[in-house]
Amino acid sequence: MDKFKTVLNIANKQTNLGFGLVALLTAGGEQIFSSAVFSCPCNELNFFYGVVFLLVPALALLLLGYILSKKTWKLLTGLCRRRSKLCSCRRLAAVGTVLFQISVTALVAPSSWIAVALLNGNYFECAMTGTKVSAYNKHLCGNKTSMVQCQKELYGIPCGTSSSLPQADREDVQRTLRAQSQILGWLLIASVMLSNLLLTCVARCASPISYLQLKFWRVYAQEEGNMIDLYTAKHAKELAERNLASFFNQTPPQNIITPSNKDWEKISSLYKFSTKDHYYSTLHRYVENCQRTDNDMMRMASVKSNESSDVNPAVLDFVDDGRMVL
């Protein structure tokens, strides 16, 4: 299990590779789920049963994508306390931009589930044989001599229990359903890929920095995120050991400096790159501003920091990219 998590963490360092791995795992899970769990009831529940198996797992994967996104919790943590700042149009637009970015990332798994399920055809076949739309049922049965009988026995076609319906007619209906399902699946795949390409092109065209600087930024963001985890774990361990030693030995605690609440808040917000400052994260901006000793410069930095926090988060998905945390 540890080796598997390591592979996933390495893959998640590259956004496109991470998306591909998520899609691959989702497709494999759908195949196992379809063969081991799914069983069409072949009665009046066909439509609801098929739709539930097609859409509800996709909804669960979508919610899981939101839950596993770092950016979701960076955006929501403390949001209710900043209610007064949400009134500005710029702030609302920034929050909407982040929600859109989170949704694009979270939609990878559910889109993969629905696409693979449609290509497989089992869920769609079960659902559409249970529809009560007479025009669609006539379309499925076509102009066969047994059309009336076919419409009556559509429920049993996925299970092969329509004994009075000729086998050729059953197979014809199943081929039609499979073809329709696969057409929808390929259309969904093509639309997702086209949308991803267009969004990427628009984001890159609007990028305030060059390709190589963007590549550097991504590497920096990865390294900073990894080192934040290491430093917080190390510092928390030192503080816990200090407190326990002071408690059990009944000695005064050693002096260990811990950032204040305001300091944590300053480095926890989502970041928007500014070509004026050339900071690569909120932590980078905080550290650089703390090095200024002149009071006027500190005041200007404070004003600038407050203004940028209102415009946060980023328009482009550079930092805080919301990859899954394992």
Short mmCIF file of C-alpha atoms in Angstrom, two decimals, residues 2-19 21 222 226 323-324 326:
data_model
loop_
_atom_site.label_atom_id
_atom_site.label_comp_id
_atom_site.label_asym_id
_atom_site.label_seq_id
_atom_site.Cartn_x
_atom_site.Cartn_y
_atom_site.Cartn_z
CA ASP A 2 2.86 2.39 0.78
CA LYS A 3 4.43 1.74 -2.63
CA PHE A 4 1.08 2.42 -4.30
CA LYS A 5 0.72 5.74 -2.46
CA THR A 6 4.27 6.67 -3.45
CA VAL A 7 3.48 6.07 -7.11
CA LEU A 8 0.35 8.22 -6.86
CA ASN A 9 2.23 11.03 -5.15
CA ILE A 10 4.89 11.02 -7.87
CA ALA A 11 2.22 11.06 -10.57
CA ASN A 12 0.39 13.91 -8.91
CA LYS A 13 3.48 16.11 -9.22
CA GLN A 14 2.61 16.48 -12.89
CA THR A 15 -0.92 17.77 -13.39
CA ASN A 16 -1.62 16.08 -16.72
CA LEU A 17 -0.13 12.78 -15.58
CA GLY A 18 -2.14 13.02 -12.36
CA PHE A 19 -5.34 13.59 -14.32
CA LEU A 21 -3.89 8.39 -13.53
CA GLN A 222 5.99 21.64 -5.20
CA ASN A 226 6.77 19.40 0.55
CA ARG A 323 -4.04 17.89 -6.34
CA MET A 324 -5.10 14.93 -4.26
CA LEU A 326 -2.22 11.02 -0.12
#
